[in-house]
Short mmCIF file of C-alpha atoms and ligand atoms in Angstrom, two decimals:
data_model
loop_
_atom_site.label_atom_id
_atom_site.label_comp_id
_atom_site.label_asym_id
_atom_site.label_seq_id
_atom_site.Cartn_x
_atom_site.Cartn_y
_atom_site.Cartn_z
CA MET A 1 -11.89 -17.87 14.92
CA ALA A 2 -11.44 -14.18 15.37
CA VAL A 3 -8.85 -12.44 12.83
CA ARG A 4 -5.38 -12.68 13.71
CA GLU A 5 -2.68 -10.20 13.31
CA ALA A 6 0.78 -11.96 12.35
CA ARG A 7 3.90 -10.99 14.33
CA PRO A 8 7.40 -10.59 12.89
CA LEU A 9 10.00 -13.28 12.53
CA ASP A 10 12.89 -12.37 14.67
CA THR A 11 15.59 -15.20 14.22
CA LEU A 12 17.29 -17.02 11.52
CA GLU A 13 16.34 -20.34 13.25
CA GLU A 14 12.82 -19.34 12.92
CA THR A 15 13.13 -18.79 9.34
CA VAL A 16 14.62 -22.35 8.91
CA SER A 17 11.65 -23.71 10.83
CA VAL A 18 9.37 -22.09 8.06
CA GLY A 19 11.47 -23.52 5.10
CA LEU A 20 13.72 -20.73 4.61
CA ASP A 21 17.36 -21.65 4.60
CA ARG A 22 20.09 -19.00 3.76
CA ASP A 23 19.96 -19.50 0.00
CA GLY A 24 16.15 -19.11 0.32
CA LEU A 25 16.69 -16.00 2.24
CA LEU A 26 19.11 -14.58 -0.47
CA ARG A 27 16.80 -15.56 -3.04
CA LEU A 28 13.97 -13.52 -1.64
CA GLN A 29 16.39 -10.61 -1.66
CA ARG A 30 17.40 -10.90 -5.23
CA ASP A 31 13.66 -11.29 -6.16
CA LEU A 32 12.81 -8.18 -4.16
CA LEU A 33 15.55 -6.02 -5.83
CA LEU A 34 14.71 -7.46 -9.46
CA THR A 35 11.00 -6.56 -9.06
CA ARG A 36 11.77 -2.96 -7.79
CA ALA A 37 14.48 -2.60 -10.46
CA LEU A 38 12.26 -3.78 -13.33
CA GLU A 39 9.63 -1.43 -12.26
CA GLU A 40 11.84 1.65 -11.79
CA ARG A 41 13.31 0.84 -15.49
CA GLY A 42 9.71 0.57 -16.83
CA SER A 43 8.91 4.11 -15.33
CA THR A 44 12.17 5.57 -17.03
CA LEU A 45 11.43 3.96 -20.12
CA PHE A 46 7.83 5.63 -20.19
CA LYS A 47 9.30 8.80 -19.48
CA GLN A 48 11.60 8.54 -22.39
CA GLY A 49 8.73 7.69 -24.67
CA ARG A 50 10.22 4.01 -25.24
CA LEU A 51 7.40 2.25 -23.28
CA PRO A 52 3.89 3.27 -24.73
CA GLY A 53 0.46 3.31 -23.11
CA SER A 54 0.91 3.56 -19.45
CA PHE A 55 2.70 1.92 -16.52
CA TYR A 56 1.87 0.72 -13.24
CA THR A 57 4.06 -0.10 -10.26
CA GLY A 58 3.66 -2.05 -6.96
CA ARG A 59 6.29 0.05 -5.16
CA GLY A 60 5.75 -0.66 -1.61
CA ASN A 61 4.25 -3.96 -2.59
CA GLU A 62 7.42 -5.94 -3.58
CA ALA A 63 7.53 -7.86 -0.08
CA ALA A 64 3.95 -8.74 -0.21
CA SER A 65 4.16 -10.11 -3.79
CA VAL A 66 7.35 -12.02 -3.39
CA GLY A 67 6.53 -13.37 -0.15
CA VAL A 68 3.43 -14.92 -1.17
CA ALA A 69 4.53 -16.30 -4.54
CA SER A 70 7.87 -17.67 -2.86
CA ALA A 71 5.50 -19.85 -0.60
CA MET A 72 3.61 -21.45 -3.34
CA GLY A 73 4.54 -24.94 -4.75
CA PRO A 74 5.63 -25.20 -8.45
CA ASP A 75 2.33 -26.72 -9.44
CA ASP A 76 0.17 -24.32 -7.80
CA VAL A 77 -1.58 -21.68 -9.77
CA ALA A 78 -1.33 -17.62 -9.20
CA ALA A 79 -3.84 -15.13 -10.38
CA PRO A 80 -1.87 -11.97 -9.69
CA LEU A 81 -2.86 -8.28 -10.65
CA HIS A 82 -1.13 -4.90 -11.71
CA ARG A 83 0.68 -4.44 -8.47
CA ASN A 84 2.35 -8.09 -8.51
CA MET A 85 5.22 -7.95 -10.66
CA GLY A 86 6.85 -9.80 -7.77
CA VAL A 87 4.83 -12.78 -8.31
CA HIS A 88 5.70 -13.09 -11.96
CA VAL A 89 9.39 -12.42 -10.83
CA ALA A 90 9.21 -14.86 -8.03
CA ARG A 91 7.50 -17.56 -10.15
CA GLY A 92 10.43 -17.38 -12.64
CA ALA A 93 9.06 -15.18 -15.67
CA GLU A 94 11.55 -13.86 -17.81
CA PRO A 95 12.09 -10.32 -17.36
CA TRP A 96 12.46 -9.65 -20.90
CA ARG A 97 9.46 -11.02 -21.66
CA LEU A 98 7.75 -8.94 -19.07
CA LEU A 99 9.23 -5.71 -20.63
CA CYS A 100 8.02 -6.79 -24.19
CA GLN A 101 4.51 -7.08 -22.83
CA TYR A 102 4.48 -3.68 -21.28
CA MET A 103 6.36 -2.33 -24.54
CA GLY A 104 3.69 -3.83 -26.96
CA ARG A 105 6.30 -6.11 -28.57
CA ASP A 106 5.87 -9.40 -30.03
CA GLY A 107 7.97 -11.11 -27.48
CA GLY A 108 5.32 -10.43 -24.74
CA ALA A 109 2.85 -13.03 -23.75
CA THR A 110 -0.09 -11.33 -25.79
CA HIS A 111 2.50 -10.57 -28.84
CA GLY A 112 1.63 -6.85 -28.36
CA ARG A 113 -2.25 -7.08 -28.04
CA ASP A 114 -2.42 -5.68 -24.51
CA SER A 115 0.19 -4.21 -22.05
CA ASN A 116 0.54 -3.95 -18.28
CA LEU A 117 0.75 -7.54 -16.15
CA ARG A 118 -2.01 -9.00 -18.19
CA THR A 119 0.46 -11.65 -18.99
CA GLN A 120 0.17 -15.11 -18.28
CA ASP A 121 2.46 -18.34 -18.44
CA LEU A 122 0.56 -21.36 -17.69
CA ASP A 123 4.04 -23.37 -17.41
CA LEU A 124 4.99 -21.26 -14.51
CA GLY A 125 1.36 -21.37 -13.13
CA LEU A 126 0.64 -17.77 -13.73
CA ILE A 127 -2.62 -16.71 -15.23
CA ALA A 128 -3.49 -13.16 -16.51
CA GLY A 129 -5.24 -10.50 -14.62
CA VAL A 130 -8.10 -9.14 -16.48
CA SER A 131 -9.02 -5.22 -16.20
CA HIS A 132 -12.46 -5.76 -14.38
CA LEU A 133 -11.72 -5.97 -10.80
CA PRO A 134 -11.90 -8.22 -9.32
CA GLY A 135 -12.94 -10.37 -12.27
CA ILE A 136 -10.01 -12.73 -11.86
CA LEU A 137 -11.11 -14.06 -8.67
CA PRO A 138 -14.01 -16.15 -9.99
CA THR A 139 -11.39 -17.77 -12.40
CA ALA A 140 -8.94 -18.49 -9.49
CA MET A 141 -11.82 -20.04 -7.59
CA GLY A 142 -12.63 -22.24 -10.72
CA VAL A 143 -9.03 -23.46 -10.79
CA ALA A 144 -9.28 -24.40 -7.23
CA LEU A 145 -12.35 -26.18 -7.91
CA ALA A 146 -10.98 -28.16 -10.75
CA PHE A 147 -7.91 -29.19 -8.44
CA ARG A 148 -10.61 -30.45 -6.09
CA LEU A 149 -12.81 -32.46 -8.42
CA ARG A 150 -9.57 -33.95 -10.16
CA GLY A 151 -8.14 -34.78 -6.48
CA GLU A 152 -4.82 -33.03 -7.47
CA PRO A 153 -3.10 -31.70 -4.41
CA ARG A 154 -2.57 -28.24 -5.91
CA VAL A 155 -3.65 -24.73 -4.57
CA ALA A 156 -4.84 -21.39 -6.37
CA VAL A 157 -4.10 -18.14 -5.07
CA GLY A 158 -6.16 -14.96 -6.16
CA TRP A 159 -5.27 -11.33 -5.35
CA PHE A 160 -7.73 -8.49 -4.95
CA GLY A 161 -7.23 -4.87 -3.77
CA ASP A 162 -8.84 -2.80 -0.94
CA GLY A 163 -11.38 -1.31 -3.71
CA SER A 164 -11.93 -4.48 -5.26
CA ALA A 165 -13.18 -5.98 -1.94
CA ALA A 166 -16.24 -3.68 -2.14
CA ARG A 167 -17.41 -5.55 -5.37
CA GLY A 168 -20.17 -8.42 -5.14
CA ASP A 169 -17.84 -10.90 -7.03
CA VAL A 170 -15.66 -11.08 -4.06
CA HIS A 171 -18.35 -11.90 -1.58
CA GLU A 172 -19.81 -14.64 -3.89
CA VAL A 173 -16.46 -16.16 -4.60
CA MET A 174 -15.46 -16.12 -0.67
CA ASN A 175 -18.95 -17.65 0.04
CA MET A 176 -18.56 -20.37 -2.47
CA ALA A 177 -14.84 -21.22 -1.69
CA GLY A 178 -16.12 -21.50 2.14
CA VAL A 179 -19.08 -23.64 1.38
CA ARG A 180 -16.89 -25.97 -0.55
CA GLY A 181 -13.77 -25.88 1.62
CA LEU A 182 -11.80 -24.95 -1.70
CA PRO A 183 -8.04 -25.18 -2.08
CA ILE A 184 -7.75 -21.25 -2.51
CA VAL A 185 -5.94 -18.47 -0.69
CA PHE A 186 -7.23 -15.19 -1.09
CA VAL A 187 -4.59 -12.42 -1.05
CA CYS A 188 -5.85 -8.61 -0.47
CA ASP A 189 -3.45 -6.34 -1.15
CA ASN A 190 -4.68 -3.40 1.25
CA ASN A 191 -2.52 -0.31 0.03
CA GLY A 192 -4.70 2.14 1.30
CA PHE A 193 -6.29 3.62 -1.78
CA ALA A 194 -8.26 2.64 -4.70
CA TYR A 195 -7.14 5.04 -7.29
CA SER A 196 -7.94 8.25 -5.15
CA THR A 197 -10.38 6.46 -2.82
CA PRO A 198 -9.02 6.03 0.60
CA THR A 199 -9.89 2.72 2.63
CA THR A 200 -12.13 4.91 4.98
CA LEU A 201 -14.47 5.09 2.05
CA SER A 202 -14.11 1.52 1.12
CA TYR A 203 -15.19 -0.42 4.03
CA GLY A 204 -16.51 -0.18 7.40
CA ALA A 205 -14.96 -3.05 9.21
CA ARG A 206 -11.72 -2.78 11.53
CA HIS A 207 -9.70 -5.34 8.96
CA LEU A 208 -10.83 -6.77 5.78
CA ALA A 209 -9.66 -9.90 6.95
CA ASP A 210 -12.50 -9.63 9.56
CA ARG A 211 -14.72 -10.86 6.68
CA ALA A 212 -12.95 -14.18 6.60
CA GLU A 213 -14.98 -15.55 9.59
CA GLY A 214 -18.30 -14.91 8.09
CA TYR A 215 -17.48 -17.23 5.18
CA GLY A 216 -16.30 -19.89 7.61
CA PHE A 217 -12.61 -19.56 7.17
CA ASP A 218 -9.44 -17.83 8.63
CA GLY A 219 -8.45 -14.22 8.09
CA VAL A 220 -4.85 -13.19 8.93
CA VAL A 221 -3.70 -9.36 8.93
CA VAL A 222 -0.04 -9.08 7.87
CA ASP A 223 2.16 -6.27 7.59
CA GLY A 224 2.82 -6.24 3.97
CA THR A 225 6.37 -4.67 4.34
CA ASP A 226 7.74 -7.67 6.00
CA VAL A 227 8.56 -10.18 3.44
CA LEU A 228 9.26 -12.94 6.12
CA ALA A 229 6.15 -12.77 7.79
CA VAL A 230 4.14 -12.78 4.68
CA TYR A 231 6.02 -15.67 3.45
CA ARG A 232 5.21 -17.61 6.76
CA GLU A 233 1.74 -16.81 6.75
CA ALA A 234 1.31 -17.51 3.04
CA ARG A 235 3.18 -20.98 3.41
CA ALA A 236 0.85 -21.76 6.27
CA ALA A 237 -2.09 -20.78 4.21
CA VAL A 238 -1.03 -22.61 1.06
CA GLU A 239 -0.21 -25.78 2.90
CA LYS A 240 -3.36 -25.85 4.93
CA ALA A 241 -5.33 -25.55 1.78
CA ARG A 242 -3.38 -28.25 0.09
CA ALA A 243 -3.97 -30.56 2.98
CA GLY A 244 -7.78 -30.01 2.72
CA GLY A 245 -8.18 -27.38 5.20
CA GLY A 246 -10.09 -24.69 2.87
CA PRO A 247 -9.46 -21.16 2.19
CA THR A 248 -7.48 -18.48 4.09
CA MET A 249 -7.84 -14.76 3.61
CA LEU A 250 -4.63 -12.87 3.97
CA GLU A 251 -4.81 -9.09 4.18
CA LEU A 252 -1.55 -7.74 3.49
CA VAL A 253 -1.18 -4.11 4.70
CA THR A 254 0.82 -1.61 2.70
CA LEU A 255 0.73 1.85 1.19
CA ARG A 256 0.66 2.39 -2.50
CA MET A 257 3.69 4.45 -2.70
CA GLU A 258 3.12 5.74 -6.28
CA GLY A 259 0.22 7.19 -8.18
CA HIS A 260 -2.34 4.69 -9.40
CA ALA A 261 -0.53 4.43 -12.56
CA ILE A 262 2.20 6.97 -14.11
CA HIS A 263 -0.02 9.47 -15.19
CA ASP A 264 -1.05 10.09 -11.57
CA ASP A 265 0.85 12.08 -9.28
CA ALA A 266 -1.09 10.89 -6.26
CA ALA A 267 -1.38 14.56 -4.84
CA TYR A 268 -4.34 13.36 -2.78
CA VAL A 269 -2.15 10.99 -0.38
CA PRO A 270 -0.91 12.94 2.52
CA PRO A 271 2.80 13.68 2.27
CA GLU A 272 3.19 12.72 6.13
CA LEU A 273 1.77 9.32 5.44
CA LEU A 274 4.02 8.67 2.40
CA GLU A 275 6.90 9.83 4.81
CA GLU A 276 5.65 7.32 7.32
CA TRP A 277 5.73 4.25 4.98
CA ARG A 278 8.87 5.52 3.13
CA ARG A 279 10.62 4.71 6.55
CA ARG A 280 8.96 1.11 6.37
CA ASP A 281 10.27 0.53 3.04
CA PRO A 282 10.28 -3.14 2.48
CA LEU A 283 13.42 -3.48 0.73
CA ALA A 284 15.53 -1.60 3.24
CA ARG A 285 13.74 -3.48 5.78
CA TYR A 286 14.77 -6.81 4.70
CA ASP A 287 17.98 -5.54 3.90
CA THR A 288 18.58 -4.70 7.50
CA TRP A 289 17.24 -7.98 8.78
CA LEU A 290 19.49 -10.03 6.63
CA ARG A 291 22.48 -8.05 7.82
CA ALA A 292 21.57 -8.51 11.39
CA HIS A 293 20.45 -11.99 11.32
CA ALA A 294 21.65 -13.80 8.32
CA GLY A 295 25.31 -12.06 8.15
CA LEU A 296 24.85 -10.43 4.71
CA THR A 297 27.83 -8.97 3.93
CA ASP A 298 28.65 -5.81 1.59
CA ALA A 299 30.24 -8.02 -1.01
CA GLU A 300 27.26 -10.39 -1.28
CA ASP A 301 24.68 -7.57 -1.18
CA ASP A 302 26.84 -5.68 -4.17
CA ALA A 303 27.01 -8.97 -5.97
CA LEU A 304 23.21 -9.39 -5.92
CA ARG A 305 22.63 -6.01 -6.95
CA ALA A 306 25.06 -6.09 -9.73
CA GLU A 307 23.43 -9.33 -10.96
CA VAL A 308 19.88 -7.83 -10.95
CA ALA A 309 21.26 -4.62 -12.85
CA ALA A 310 22.80 -6.92 -15.59
CA VAL A 311 19.29 -8.66 -15.78
CA VAL A 312 17.55 -5.54 -16.12
CA ASP A 313 19.71 -3.99 -18.81
CA ASP A 314 19.70 -7.41 -20.88
CA ALA A 315 15.84 -7.40 -20.53
CA VAL A 316 15.51 -3.82 -21.93
CA ALA A 317 18.06 -4.65 -24.82
CA ARG A 318 16.26 -7.87 -25.73
CA ALA A 319 12.51 -6.01 -25.55
CA GLU A 320 13.76 -3.40 -27.67
CA ALA A 321 15.01 -5.83 -29.95
CA SER A 322 11.72 -7.75 -30.07
CA PRO A 323 9.68 -6.86 -33.26
CA TRP A 324 6.60 -4.81 -33.13
CA PRO A 325 3.66 -7.14 -34.03
CA ASP A 326 2.84 -7.54 -37.57
CA PRO A 327 -0.31 -5.83 -38.40
CA ALA A 328 -1.61 -8.72 -40.66
CA THR A 329 -1.92 -10.69 -37.35
CA LEU A 330 -4.05 -8.03 -35.57
CA LEU A 331 -7.02 -10.31 -35.37
CA ASP A 332 -5.36 -13.75 -34.73
CA GLY A 333 -6.58 -14.81 -31.53
CA VAL A 334 -9.48 -12.42 -31.09
CA TYR A 335 -12.15 -14.75 -32.71
CA ALA A 336 -12.59 -18.45 -32.56
CA PRO A 337 -11.49 -20.17 -35.79
CA GLY A 338 -14.66 -21.04 -38.15
CA ARG A 339 -15.63 -24.46 -38.56
C1 TPP B 401 -15.19 -3.21 -12.03
C2 TPP B 401 -14.17 -2.11 -12.32
N1 TPP B 401 -14.29 -0.76 -12.00
C3 TPP B 401 -13.38 0.01 -12.18
C4 TPP B 401 -12.27 -0.13 -12.63
C5 TPP B 401 -11.14 0.79 -12.70
N2 TPP B 401 -10.20 0.66 -11.81
C6 TPP B 401 -8.97 0.02 -12.40
S1 TPP B 401 -7.89 -0.14 -10.89
C7 TPP B 401 -8.89 0.61 -9.84
C8 TPP B 401 -8.41 0.73 -8.53
C9 TPP B 401 -8.60 -0.49 -7.75
O1 TPP B 401 -8.38 -0.48 -6.42
P1 TPP B 401 -7.65 -1.50 -5.49
O2 TPP B 401 -8.64 -2.83 -5.85
O3 TPP B 401 -7.64 -1.06 -4.03
O4 TPP B 401 -6.39 -1.88 -6.21
P2 TPP B 401 -5.24 -1.01 -6.15
O5 TPP B 401 -5.12 -0.37 -7.67
O6 TPP B 401 -5.28 -0.07 -5.07
O7 TPP B 401 -3.96 -1.83 -5.90
C10 TPP B 401 -10.18 1.13 -10.60
C11 TPP B 401 -11.15 1.73 -10.04
C12 TPP B 401 -11.81 -1.40 -13.04
N3 TPP B 401 -10.64 -1.85 -13.69
N4 TPP B 401 -13.00 -2.40 -12.81
#
């Protein structure tokens, strides 16, 4: 059961065989474009002083996020992190509410009490990431354990990074999930850096997914810039978990194309590395694939891009119209109500 390296998908027939018809392929394109457009706009808003705090992007990680989330079922539960805007987008989170969350407005999930992607919508099967990494993974496993105990055919998906992978809770969670054969998929966004720490200083194995074998389940290394390969591997892992086959670890290999957050110019990332990965941009790559294999026309592509631009403009307007939270409500939800 050695770790497997996923191969790319070459033909339209193959995408259909893994559950993606042409509409599904275009939906992926829309979600990729929307994810990037929202993050680009968020960066601009920050620089204009219209988005307080900080801003994190998952540039380079859009295909990894959208690919996994699109392969999940509607009743499954995702526990994404700060690089995973695409997970929120693909599961149908409203863009204006995501911006409200970043902008500290009342319309955000925490009503201005937090920022970043610490936003959740249980109706969409999205639970909020927590700052302590990878503190959300034990929660995701608890969700999977609950599904098992209740006999529900649902799957939990938990995200973590290459830096977080060095923490003890990752090992404890993977061990327990393996022992119990829980319906969970572990997604490691291996984006080359944990803040300024390169992966050469984070782990000594060839692949992070090599670890899966030690816990008794499968590990797959996937090119995280290839949305179709990510989708296929995620779908196989999710359906395997749903059928009682236990966990899978997906290692999605990308490069973090921007700084840790907007304050960080990432001067420690070698320019030639960035250049190499810029040539593998996940959006450009998928656009090329769609034109070559699914007959994407200029008109269709333009229409999708126009739709996305309109959604983002509307999201900004609605977020800026959302009130600041009322200071009188500051402590609401912080303490349990007294008896
Ligand atoms: C326990 C803990 N230690 C340190 C931090 C500060 N911190 C936030 S993100 C981050 C880097 C995490 O790297 P990685 O897991 O590779 O994810 P990436 O940000 O690269 O996507 C650090 C050190 C934290 N949030 N939690």
